[in-house]
Tab-separated table of C-alpha atoms in Angstrom:
chain	number	residue	atom	x	y	z
A	112	PRO	CA	35.850	26.529	16.394
A	113	ARG	CA	37.011	23.793	18.785
A	114	ASN	CA	37.965	20.419	17.335
A	115	PHE	CA	34.954	18.516	18.627
A	116	CYS	CA	36.333	15.069	17.908
A	117	GLY	CA	38.958	15.629	20.583
A	118	CYS	CA	36.590	17.117	23.155
A	119	PRO	CA	36.860	15.075	26.386
A	120	GLY	CA	33.216	15.911	27.108
A	121	LEU	CA	32.147	13.432	24.402
A	122	THR	CA	32.486	9.975	25.953
A	123	LEU	CA	33.406	6.885	23.960
A	124	ALA	CA	29.967	5.450	24.622
A	125	MET	CA	28.305	8.636	23.377
A	126	ARG	CA	30.547	8.596	20.296
A	127	ARG	CA	29.117	5.169	19.502
A	128	VAL	CA	25.611	6.586	19.856
A	129	LEU	CA	26.399	9.525	17.554
A	130	SER	CA	28.494	7.587	15.056
A	131	SER	CA	25.428	6.658	13.005
A	132	VAL	CA	24.287	10.251	12.461
A	133	PRO	CA	25.203	10.371	8.725
A	134	GLN	CA	22.972	7.360	8.041
A	135	ARG	CA	20.013	9.109	9.698
A	136	VAL	CA	20.252	12.420	7.849
A	137	VAL	CA	17.881	11.373	5.077
A	138	ALA	CA	15.059	10.770	7.582
A	139	VAL	CA	14.790	14.439	8.538
A	140	GLY	CA	16.490	16.212	5.656
A	141	ARG	CA	18.964	17.874	7.980
A	142	GLN	CA	22.456	17.143	9.226
A	143	VAL	CA	23.605	17.516	12.821
A	144	SER	CA	26.381	20.104	13.001
A	145	ARG	CA	29.523	19.698	15.077
A	146	PHE	CA	28.208	22.396	17.393
A	147	GLU	CA	24.951	20.473	17.866
A	148	GLU	CA	26.908	17.290	18.571
A	149	ALA	CA	28.772	19.242	21.253
A	150	LEU	CA	25.495	20.496	22.687
A	151	VAL	CA	24.280	16.932	23.397
A	152	SER	CA	27.657	15.653	24.598
A	153	GLY	CA	28.575	15.124	28.222
A	154	GLY	CA	25.141	13.796	29.127
A	155	ASP	CA	23.590	10.319	29.388
A	156	ASP	CA	21.275	8.094	27.380
A	157	ARG	CA	18.481	10.674	27.648
A	158	SER	CA	20.602	12.925	25.409
A	159	ALA	CA	21.223	10.334	22.693
A	160	LEU	CA	19.606	11.026	19.328
A	161	GLY	CA	17.384	8.470	17.635
A	162	GLU	CA	16.604	7.818	13.999
A	163	GLN	CA	14.720	11.098	13.579
A	164	LEU	CA	17.549	13.016	15.270
A	165	THR	CA	15.459	13.500	18.391
A	166	ASN	CA	16.019	12.255	21.918
A	167	LYS	CA	13.501	10.147	23.876
A	168	TYR	CA	11.392	13.283	24.483
A	169	ASN	CA	10.974	14.058	20.736
A	170	VAL	CA	13.437	16.957	21.045
A	171	SER	CA	16.241	17.860	18.622
A	172	PRO	CA	19.276	19.990	19.512
A	173	TRP	CA	18.090	22.947	17.434
A	174	PRO	CA	15.209	25.423	17.870
A	175	LEU	CA	11.688	24.563	16.810
A	176	GLY	CA	10.422	25.988	13.545
A	177	PRO	CA	8.395	29.220	13.633
A	178	SER	CA	5.083	27.384	13.194
A	179	ALA	CA	5.550	25.014	16.141
A	180	LEU	CA	3.760	25.655	19.430
A	181	PHE	CA	5.605	24.970	22.659
A	182	ARG	CA	4.196	24.305	26.113
A	183	GLY	CA	6.544	21.476	27.102
A	184	SER	CA	9.053	23.139	29.430
A	185	CYS	CA	8.088	20.737	32.255
A	186	THR	CA	9.553	17.829	30.262
A	187	CYS	CA	12.415	18.679	27.906
A	188	ASN	CA	13.302	21.733	25.861
A	189	PRO	CA	14.601	22.320	22.414
A	190	PRO	CA	16.673	25.484	22.801
A	191	THR	CA	15.109	28.821	21.975
A	192	GLN	CA	16.688	30.728	19.097
A	193	ARG	CA	18.323	33.127	21.549
A	194	ALA	CA	19.704	30.286	23.670
A	195	TYR	CA	20.968	28.384	20.620
A	196	GLU	CA	22.770	31.419	19.193
A	197	ALA	CA	24.336	32.285	22.557
A	198	ALA	CA	25.762	28.773	22.959
A	199	GLU	CA	26.959	28.666	19.340
A	200	LYS	CA	28.794	31.957	19.830
A	201	VAL	CA	30.588	30.521	22.869
A	202	TRP	CA	31.435	27.366	20.920
A	203	GLU	CA	33.027	29.411	18.142
A	204	ALA	CA	35.018	31.574	20.585
A	205	GLY	CA	36.935	28.560	21.947
A	206	ALA	CA	37.439	29.713	25.562
A	207	SER	CA	38.982	27.312	28.050
A	208	TYR	CA	36.728	25.101	30.157
A	209	GLY	CA	37.830	26.671	33.422
A	210	THR	CA	37.113	30.180	32.129
A	211	LEU	CA	33.649	29.139	30.933
A	212	MET	CA	32.618	27.462	34.188
A	213	ALA	CA	33.906	30.281	36.388
A	214	GLY	CA	31.909	32.733	34.284
A	215	ILE	CA	28.776	30.584	34.474
A	216	ARG	CA	29.011	30.439	38.284
A	217	ARG	CA	29.397	34.222	38.489
A	218	ARG	CA	26.444	34.841	36.186
A	219	LEU	CA	24.217	32.386	38.056
A	220	ALA	CA	25.113	34.072	41.348
A	221	ALA	CA	24.201	37.458	39.869
A	222	ALA	CA	20.973	36.321	38.198
A	223	PHE	CA	19.677	34.626	41.356
A	224	GLU	CA	21.053	37.302	43.691
A	225	LEU	CA	23.021	34.779	45.739
A	226	GLU	CA	24.751	35.897	48.907
A	227	ASP	CA	28.530	36.206	48.596
A	228	GLY	CA	30.077	32.927	49.649
A	229	THR	CA	27.211	30.757	48.378
A	230	GLY	CA	28.655	27.725	46.624
A	231	VAL	CA	27.603	26.981	43.041
A	232	VAL	CA	28.373	23.435	41.908
A	233	LEU	CA	27.585	22.687	38.260
A	234	CYS	CA	26.304	19.226	37.267
A	235	PRO	CA	25.320	17.516	33.995
A	236	SER	CA	21.643	17.328	35.048
A	237	GLY	CA	19.251	17.609	37.967
A	238	SER	CA	19.565	13.856	38.511
A	239	ASP	CA	23.369	14.036	38.704
A	240	ALA	CA	22.970	16.905	41.185
A	241	GLU	CA	21.579	14.378	43.696
A	242	TYR	CA	25.073	13.010	44.357
A	243	LEU	CA	26.250	16.352	45.798
A	244	PRO	CA	24.086	16.574	48.952
A	245	VAL	CA	25.274	13.082	49.924
A	246	ALA	CA	28.879	14.209	49.465
A	247	VAL	CA	28.186	17.260	51.663
A	248	ALA	CA	26.654	15.036	54.358
A	249	GLN	CA	29.686	12.744	54.330
A	250	ALA	CA	32.080	15.689	54.554
A	251	LEU	CA	30.226	17.252	57.496
A	252	ALA	CA	29.879	13.996	59.463
A	253	PRO	CA	32.413	11.419	58.247
A	254	GLY	CA	31.591	7.917	59.423
A	255	SER	CA	27.994	8.757	60.402
A	256	PRO	CA	25.077	6.841	58.851
A	257	ILE	CA	23.446	8.818	56.029
A	258	GLY	CA	19.751	8.744	55.233
A	259	ASN	CA	18.239	10.383	52.168
A	260	VAL	CA	14.529	11.155	51.961
A	261	VAL	CA	13.280	11.534	48.381
A	262	THR	CA	9.812	13.043	48.105
A	263	GLN	CA	7.246	13.377	45.286
A	264	HIS	CA	8.413	10.074	43.817
A	265	LYS	CA	7.073	9.617	40.252
A	266	GLU	CA	6.631	13.377	39.907
A	267	ILE	CA	10.361	14.111	39.896
A	268	GLY	CA	12.955	12.866	37.431
A	269	ALA	CA	13.178	9.093	37.209
A	270	GLY	CA	16.900	9.269	37.939
A	271	SER	CA	16.539	11.205	41.194
A	272	ALA	CA	15.778	8.273	43.505
A	273	PRO	CA	18.604	6.016	42.236
A	274	ALA	CA	21.080	8.900	42.358
A	275	ALA	CA	19.981	9.795	45.906
A	276	GLY	CA	21.045	6.261	46.874
A	277	LEU	CA	24.390	6.675	45.049
A	278	GLU	CA	23.311	4.412	42.196
A	279	TYR	CA	23.694	4.792	38.441
A	280	PHE	CA	20.456	5.842	36.759
A	281	SER	CA	21.529	5.584	33.109
A	282	ARG	CA	23.599	3.187	31.042
A	283	LEU	CA	25.738	6.136	29.899
A	284	THR	CA	27.557	8.511	32.235
A	285	PRO	CA	28.546	12.059	31.273
A	286	LEU	CA	32.317	11.453	31.387
A	287	GLY	CA	32.678	7.671	31.492
A	288	SER	CA	34.281	5.661	28.702
A	289	SER	CA	31.980	2.629	28.810
A	290	GLU	CA	28.412	1.666	29.570
A	291	VAL	CA	27.338	0.917	33.154
A	292	GLU	CA	24.524	-1.069	34.743
A	293	PRO	CA	21.645	1.154	35.919
A	294	ASN	CA	20.869	0.784	39.655
A	295	SER	CA	24.343	-0.550	40.403
A	296	LYS	CA	26.446	1.332	42.962
A	297	VAL	CA	28.436	4.419	41.971
A	298	VAL	CA	30.137	4.517	45.383
A	299	PRO	CA	30.529	0.944	46.663
A	300	ASP	CA	31.903	1.791	50.115
A	301	VAL	CA	29.288	4.335	51.226
A	302	ASP	CA	25.937	3.014	52.372
A	303	VAL	CA	23.046	5.454	52.066
A	304	ARG	CA	19.678	4.444	53.415
A	305	ARG	CA	17.146	5.826	50.962
A	306	PHE	CA	13.552	6.605	51.928
A	307	VAL	CA	11.154	7.151	49.033
A	308	VAL	CA	7.890	9.028	49.613
A	309	PRO	CA	5.336	9.065	46.754
A	310	ALA	CA	3.789	12.277	45.478
A	311	ARG	CA	0.261	10.847	45.699
A	312	ASP	CA	-1.750	7.971	47.097
A	313	ASP	CA	-3.348	5.288	44.902
A	314	HIS	CA	-6.304	7.584	44.192
A	315	GLY	CA	-4.221	10.524	42.987
A	316	ARG	CA	-4.540	12.570	46.163
A	317	ARG	CA	-1.371	14.406	47.174
A	318	ALA	CA	0.589	12.831	49.995
A	319	ASN	CA	2.070	14.563	53.038
A	320	PRO	CA	5.830	13.955	52.690
A	321	HIS	CA	6.821	15.011	56.206
A	322	HIS	CA	4.279	13.644	58.684
A	323	ASP	CA	5.546	12.056	61.900
A	324	ASP	CA	4.927	8.379	61.191
A	325	HIS	CA	7.185	8.046	58.136
A	326	GLU	CA	9.795	5.320	58.569
A	327	TYR	CA	12.618	7.854	58.529
A	328	SER	CA	11.296	9.701	61.609
A	329	ASP	CA	13.576	7.757	63.974
A	330	PHE	CA	16.643	7.561	61.734
A	331	ASP	CA	19.830	7.907	63.793
A	332	GLY	CA	22.391	9.719	61.684
A	333	VAL	CA	22.666	12.555	59.190
A	334	LEU	CA	19.367	12.813	57.362
A	335	LEU	CA	19.010	14.577	54.019
A	336	VAL	CA	15.353	15.539	53.613
A	337	HIS	CA	14.103	16.675	50.221
A	338	THR	CA	11.264	19.067	49.598
A	339	VAL	CA	10.009	19.480	46.038
A	340	VAL	CA	8.792	22.958	45.154
A	341	GLY	CA	7.252	22.245	41.792
A	342	GLY	CA	7.402	18.686	40.499
A	343	LYS	CA	6.143	17.376	37.164
A	344	THR	CA	2.585	18.567	37.807
A	345	GLY	CA	3.741	21.633	39.744
A	346	LEU	CA	2.986	20.312	43.264
A	347	ARG	CA	4.736	22.444	45.891
A	348	ASP	CA	5.441	21.117	49.383
A	349	GLU	CA	6.314	23.109	52.486
A	350	VAL	CA	10.079	23.073	53.019
A	351	TYR	CA	11.106	20.789	55.873
A	352	TYR	CA	13.950	22.051	58.075
A	353	GLY	CA	13.648	19.459	60.850
A	354	ASP	CA	11.357	19.351	63.877
A	355	ASP	CA	13.583	21.720	65.841
A	356	GLY	CA	14.376	24.044	62.970
A	357	ASN	CA	17.561	22.078	62.202
A	358	LYS	CA	19.363	23.391	65.321
A	359	ASN	CA	20.945	20.042	66.197
A	360	GLY	CA	22.385	19.543	62.716
A	361	LYS	CA	20.935	16.064	62.198
A	362	VAL	CA	18.737	17.185	59.332
A	363	LEU	CA	20.197	18.654	56.157
A	364	PRO	CA	17.350	20.150	54.107
A	365	VAL	CA	17.446	19.823	50.312
A	366	VAL	CA	15.084	21.829	48.115
A	367	ASP	CA	14.415	20.329	44.691
A	368	ALA	CA	13.638	23.400	42.583
A	369	CYS	CA	14.701	21.764	39.309
A	370	GLN	CA	11.565	22.895	37.478
A	371	GLY	CA	12.746	26.490	38.050
A	372	ARG	CA	9.353	27.982	38.946
A	373	PHE	CA	10.371	30.032	41.979
A	374	THR	CA	11.224	33.622	42.885
A	375	ASN	CA	14.576	34.936	44.066
A	376	GLU	CA	12.944	35.839	47.358
A	377	GLU	CA	11.876	32.208	47.879
A	378	LEU	CA	15.384	31.043	47.025
A	379	LYS	CA	16.909	33.482	49.516
A	380	GLY	CA	14.661	32.105	52.282
A	381	TRP	CA	15.676	28.496	51.620
A	382	LEU	CA	19.395	29.276	51.612
A	383	GLU	CA	19.196	31.384	54.762
A	384	LYS	CA	17.871	28.316	56.582
A	385	LYS	CA	20.810	26.175	55.363
A	386	ALA	CA	18.914	24.289	52.671
A	387	MET	CA	20.882	23.105	49.652
A	388	VAL	CA	18.934	23.935	46.482
A	389	LEU	CA	18.937	21.881	43.271
A	390	VAL	CA	18.191	23.803	40.066
A	391	THR	CA	18.412	23.222	36.331
A	392	GLY	CA	18.674	25.448	33.294
A	393	SER	CA	16.658	23.071	31.143
A	394	LYS	CA	13.060	23.282	32.364
A	395	PHE	CA	11.374	26.673	32.921
A	396	TYR	CA	14.489	28.496	31.729
A	397	ARG	CA	14.336	26.814	28.294
A	398	GLY	CA	17.977	25.825	28.044
A	399	PRO	CA	18.648	22.619	26.096
A	400	PRO	CA	18.645	19.374	28.084
A	401	PHE	CA	20.452	18.718	30.425
A	402	SER	CA	22.149	21.110	32.898
A	403	GLY	CA	22.045	21.168	36.682
A	404	ALA	CA	23.465	23.065	39.638
A	405	VAL	CA	23.508	22.848	43.422
A	406	PHE	CA	23.414	26.078	45.421
A	407	VAL	CA	25.176	25.425	48.748
A	408	PRO	CA	24.318	28.024	51.427
A	409	LYS	CA	27.155	30.182	52.759
A	410	LEU	CA	26.803	28.736	56.273
A	411	LEU	CA	27.407	25.221	54.927
A	412	MET	CA	30.247	26.395	52.685
A	413	ASP	CA	31.984	27.914	55.710
A	414	GLU	CA	31.822	24.495	57.405
A	415	LEU	CA	32.928	22.560	54.322
A	416	THR	CA	36.045	24.633	53.732
A	417	SER	CA	37.324	23.606	57.182
A	418	LYS	CA	36.640	19.888	56.627
A	419	GLN	CA	38.423	17.159	54.719
A	420	PRO	CA	36.853	16.362	51.320
A	421	PRO	CA	34.459	13.391	51.343
A	422	SER	CA	36.019	10.053	50.442
A	423	MET	CA	33.231	9.346	47.939
A	424	LEU	CA	34.286	12.247	45.711
A	425	LYS	CA	36.848	10.189	43.803
A	426	HIS	CA	34.001	7.940	42.616
A	427	LEU	CA	32.203	10.882	40.977
A	428	SER	CA	34.814	11.389	38.252
A	429	GLU	CA	32.318	10.028	35.691
A	430	PHE	CA	30.033	12.962	36.520
A	431	LEU	CA	32.117	15.931	37.719
A	432	CYS	CA	35.104	17.965	36.601
A	433	ARG	CA	37.376	20.019	38.836
A	434	GLU	CA	36.152	23.276	37.339
A	435	ASP	CA	32.503	22.342	38.050
A	436	LEU	CA	33.228	23.061	41.733
A	437	PRO	CA	33.808	26.522	43.232
A	438	GLU	CA	37.428	27.559	43.778
A	439	SER	CA	36.800	27.755	47.541
A	440	LEU	CA	36.486	23.937	47.537
A	441	GLY	CA	40.058	23.477	46.368
A	442	SER	CA	40.557	20.279	48.361
A	443	TRP	CA	37.452	18.804	46.722
A	444	ARG	CA	38.734	19.773	43.275
A	445	ALA	CA	41.989	17.947	43.929
A	446	GLU	CA	40.073	14.658	44.328
A	447	LEU	CA	38.870	14.807	40.692
A	448	PRO	CA	40.942	14.100	37.555
A	449	SER	CA	42.583	17.181	36.061
A	450	LYS	CA	41.812	16.041	32.499
A	451	ASN	CA	38.005	15.975	32.863
A	452	GLU	CA	36.136	18.638	30.873
A	453	ASN	CA	32.464	18.700	29.908
A	454	PHE	CA	32.079	21.328	27.207
A	455	GLY	CA	28.552	20.120	26.446
A	456	LEU	CA	27.470	21.108	29.962
A	457	ALA	CA	29.155	24.516	29.583
A	458	LEU	CA	27.321	25.149	26.302
A	459	ARG	CA	23.967	24.137	27.772
A	460	TRP	CA	24.392	26.488	30.738
A	461	GLU	CA	25.481	29.308	28.417
A	462	ALA	CA	22.271	28.733	26.446
A	463	ALA	CA	20.104	28.723	29.575
A	464	LEU	CA	21.736	31.875	30.944
A	465	ALA	CA	20.890	33.753	27.757
A	466	GLU	CA	17.203	33.249	28.621
A	467	ILE	CA	17.551	33.631	32.411
A	468	GLU	CA	19.238	37.011	32.049
A	469	ALA	CA	16.824	38.322	29.422
A	470	SER	CA	13.524	37.163	30.893
A	471	VAL	CA	10.824	38.871	32.912
A	472	PRO	CA	11.375	38.011	36.616
A	473	TYR	CA	9.319	34.987	37.625
A	474	SER	CA	6.017	35.964	39.217
A	475	ALA	CA	3.562	33.581	40.849
A	476	THR	CA	0.783	36.078	40.097
A	477	ILE	CA	1.417	35.954	36.343
A	478	ALA	CA	1.781	32.153	36.430
A	479	GLU	CA	-1.512	31.727	38.264
A	480	ALA	CA	-3.307	34.117	35.882
A	481	TRP	CA	-2.189	32.027	32.895
A	482	ALA	CA	-3.233	28.775	34.590
A	483	ARG	CA	-6.652	30.263	35.373
A	484	ASP	CA	-7.151	31.440	31.770
A	485	VAL	CA	-6.145	28.064	30.319
A	486	SER	CA	-8.475	26.289	32.748
A	487	ASN	CA	-11.299	28.515	31.505
A	488	LEU	CA	-10.513	27.571	27.890
A	489	VAL	CA	-10.782	23.902	28.816
A	490	ASP	CA	-14.112	24.369	30.588
A	491	GLN	CA	-15.638	26.575	27.895
A	492	HIS	CA	-14.546	24.762	24.721
A	493	PHE	CA	-13.242	21.249	25.370
A	494	SER	CA	-15.009	19.826	28.397
A	495	GLU	CA	-16.217	16.659	26.592
A	496	THR	CA	-12.697	15.409	25.913
A	497	CYS	CA	-10.506	17.399	28.331
A	498	SER	CA	-10.828	17.690	32.091
A	499	LEU	CA	-8.683	19.841	34.347
A	500	PHE	CA	-6.868	17.673	36.885
A	501	GLU	CA	-4.791	20.386	38.541
A	502	ALA	CA	-3.409	23.851	37.836
A	503	ASN	CA	-0.250	24.631	39.809
A	504	ARG	CA	1.336	27.962	38.952
A	505	CYS	CA	2.408	27.636	35.323
A	506	ILE	CA	1.736	23.911	34.836
A	507	VAL	CA	-1.777	22.798	33.862
A	508	SER	CA	-2.434	19.031	34.035
A	509	LEU	CA	-5.230	17.551	31.929
A	510	ARG	CA	-7.038	14.229	31.735
A	511	LEU	CA	-8.292	13.190	28.283
A	512	ARG	CA	-11.028	10.882	26.993
A	513	PRO	CA	-12.737	10.267	23.617
A	514	ASP	CA	-16.097	11.626	24.842
A	515	ALA	CA	-18.023	12.486	27.988
A	516	GLU	CA	-19.261	8.884	28.402
A	517	SER	CA	-15.853	7.207	28.173
A	518	PRO	CA	-13.239	6.646	30.884
A	519	PHE	CA	-10.126	8.784	30.903
A	520	PHE	CA	-7.035	7.519	29.122
A	521	ASP	CA	-4.263	5.907	31.115
A	522	ALA	CA	-0.649	7.076	30.886
A	523	LYS	CA	0.172	4.525	28.154
A	524	ASP	CA	-2.470	5.864	25.760
A	525	LEU	CA	-1.531	9.423	26.666
A	526	ARG	CA	2.043	8.655	25.612
A	527	THR	CA	0.695	7.877	22.137
A	528	ILE	CA	-1.193	11.181	22.045
A	529	TYR	CA	1.930	12.968	23.302
A	530	ASP	CA	3.908	11.537	20.358
A	531	TRP	CA	1.155	12.471	17.880
A	532	MET	CA	1.183	16.079	19.092
A	533	ALA	CA	4.625	16.541	17.512
A	534	LEU	CA	3.382	15.317	14.100
A	535	ASP	CA	1.266	16.672	11.269
A	536	MET	CA	-1.921	14.672	11.858
A	537	SER	CA	-4.139	16.525	9.378
A	538	ASP	CA	-4.310	13.683	6.828
A	539	ALA	CA	-4.809	10.975	9.442
A	540	ILE	CA	-7.898	12.503	11.084
A	541	PRO	CA	-10.972	11.882	8.920
A	542	SER	CA	-13.379	14.528	7.561
A	543	LEU	CA	-11.222	17.635	8.052
A	544	LYS	CA	-11.839	20.382	5.489
A	545	ASP	CA	-8.862	22.183	3.956
A	546	ASP	CA	-9.796	25.605	5.357
A	547	ASP	CA	-11.138	24.381	8.666
A	548	GLU	CA	-9.459	25.511	11.923
A	549	HIS	CA	-9.486	21.891	13.039
A	550	ARG	CA	-7.325	20.858	10.076
A	551	LEU	CA	-4.918	23.722	10.738
A	552	ALA	CA	-4.657	22.696	14.409
A	553	ALA	CA	-4.104	19.020	13.480
A	554	LYS	CA	-1.373	20.021	11.037
A	555	GLN	CA	0.584	22.222	13.441
A	556	PRO	CA	3.378	20.562	15.463
A	557	GLY	CA	2.962	21.067	19.188
A	558	ALA	CA	5.275	20.218	22.082
A	559	ILE	CA	3.688	19.612	25.493
A	560	GLY	CA	4.630	17.884	28.751
A	561	GLN	CA	4.844	14.102	28.567
A	562	PRO	CA	2.353	11.942	30.518
A	563	VAL	CA	2.481	11.591	34.283
A	564	GLU	CA	0.754	8.682	36.031
A	565	VAL	CA	-1.178	10.265	38.910
A	566	SER	CA	-3.027	7.113	39.993
A	567	LYS	CA	-3.106	3.441	39.030
A	568	THR	CA	-5.704	4.110	36.342
A	569	THR	CA	-5.232	7.761	35.401
A	570	GLY	CA	-2.570	9.796	33.682
A	571	VAL	CA	-2.332	13.442	32.723
A	572	LEU	CA	-0.748	15.456	29.956
A	573	ARG	CA	0.605	18.896	30.786
A	574	LEU	CA	0.819	22.377	29.351
A	575	ALA	CA	3.618	24.436	30.904
A	576	LEU	CA	5.010	27.896	30.338
A	577	GLY	CA	8.752	28.431	29.855
A	578	VAL	CA	10.499	31.782	30.120
A	579	ASP	CA	9.755	32.727	26.510
A	580	SER	CA	6.032	31.897	26.692
A	581	PHE	CA	5.912	33.393	30.205
A	582	ASP	CA	7.230	36.658	28.735
A	583	HIS	CA	4.737	36.352	25.881
A	584	PHE	CA	1.806	35.976	28.275
A	585	ALA	CA	3.088	38.737	30.583
A	586	ASN	CA	3.282	41.184	27.659
A	587	ASN	CA	0.409	40.028	25.427
A	588	PRO	CA	-1.886	37.567	27.221
A	589	ALA	CA	-4.569	37.441	24.516
A	590	ASP	CA	-2.087	36.482	21.803
A	591	ALA	CA	-0.319	33.938	24.037
A	592	LEU	CA	-3.639	32.249	24.801
A	593	THR	CA	-4.267	31.669	21.080
A	594	HIS	CA	-1.315	29.243	21.220
A	595	ASP	CA	-2.893	27.437	24.168
A	596	TYR	CA	-6.219	27.276	22.336
A	597	GLN	CA	-4.551	25.707	19.275
A	598	LEU	CA	-2.828	23.075	21.414
A	599	LEU	CA	-6.033	22.281	23.271
A	600	LEU	CA	-7.903	22.000	19.975
A	601	LYS	CA	-5.372	19.481	18.660
A	602	LEU	CA	-5.536	17.504	21.932
A	603	ASN	CA	-9.326	17.509	21.606
A	604	LEU	CA	-9.144	16.129	18.058
A	605	LEU	CA	-6.614	13.425	18.930
A	606	ALA	CA	-8.658	12.323	21.929
A	607	LYS	CA	-11.937	12.313	20.001
A	608	HIS	CA	-10.498	10.250	17.131
A	609	PHE	CA	-8.136	8.177	19.257
A	610	ARG	CA	-9.639	4.764	18.456
A	611	THR	CA	-9.531	5.354	14.696
A	612	LEU	CA	-6.046	6.838	14.815
A	613	LYS	CA	-4.726	3.973	16.899
A	614	LYS	CA	-5.926	1.441	14.319
A	615	LEU	CA	-4.209	3.453	11.595
A	616	ASN	CA	-1.107	3.817	13.749
A	617	ASN	CA	-0.898	0.038	14.141
A	618	LYS	CA	-0.847	-0.186	10.344
A	619	GLY	CA	1.935	2.419	10.186
A	620	PHE	CA	0.216	5.639	9.099
């Protein structure tokens, strides 16, 4: 096994975060292995482990126990057993970083049936991936003003908008040696005008991200325009290629497919129209957090290989390694330090690929059938406390309330319920009999999607399939739906008893 203490992927700042692990072991009765430390290295403060050896999303770097129920792939994944074992095997083999990353690019190209010549750039997360389209724009039109249109704001990762403006979004960087100030400039000498378009209006209705009167309509320069095809609640927008089909080259389309809920045929269509596509291995594909990639269409790659590398690239050394870029971008590679290696990122992609390569091909038909069946469960059994907000492919968004006469909870209260879902709540909820299905549901740990604020007064919690539960539903829908029923039953109990539980929680139950 590799000597982890010398792994350049573990930054000094992250070492400080992990240095207190031995003092936390007692809290969970388990020690973090060197492999698991490697798995969370090379990330940012979202990867850091807290006192219970979980990150900010209540996720540990090892698989859930056999009794836990998981419908949280829209937020953050613990690795599946298959993914964990695949990454651990790679860790023990000790291959070089360059060999690992070249293999990951080849396997991604095969799994997603990418056209020969498509560029695959690997990134520490979907947020970090946002720096790459700006670099492409600068390389294609050096000296031109750059605009960057970020859509579905508040239903994409919180780091996406800062990164799209070339700002830091975390106090820790994947490869940096010290902490940084969030929202300060990563690239001080490149000015990007950022346009942020919300996912919804104040009443929760979905917004049109590409109508003519947006302030970016008259931007004079290279304009990166994002389209999100599956945000936090699964909203899918029509891909924008420019008013003239992008023939004049002023618009560079970017498809944010980081949730991973798309078909290879959809992906092929985006790339054929010169859209860069952002993906991750850590949402639908159930790899551990965080791992990202940018697919650069062949037509753009052909242009980039004849251009000088962008001047901003040297400022991305806290995020990228030479071997994260395809060999065809040799001049780009030369702008990055030769010593940079991010073994944590390599392990996370190896884990994700184990699931990507073994899974049933994504099907919108199967996803919609599951969403319809879960919606029926809500209507038939839990309508007093649960209300369907939206069902978008394999993400179901729910509003919760204590009873039919009460208002729905806001996102702050839903965050409390989200945290309780991961706990054994059977002793905290009053009047539950030992053999009652309600007690069994309250006892069972369940991981779901964290709250999303969809209006000023309303939030939603989400159930979302990942590749493993997608396979489960595709092969045995009745059995898979028993897991959804158990999660809905626990949500129902927590909502119904919320006021009592909150008083107990304030006393430290």
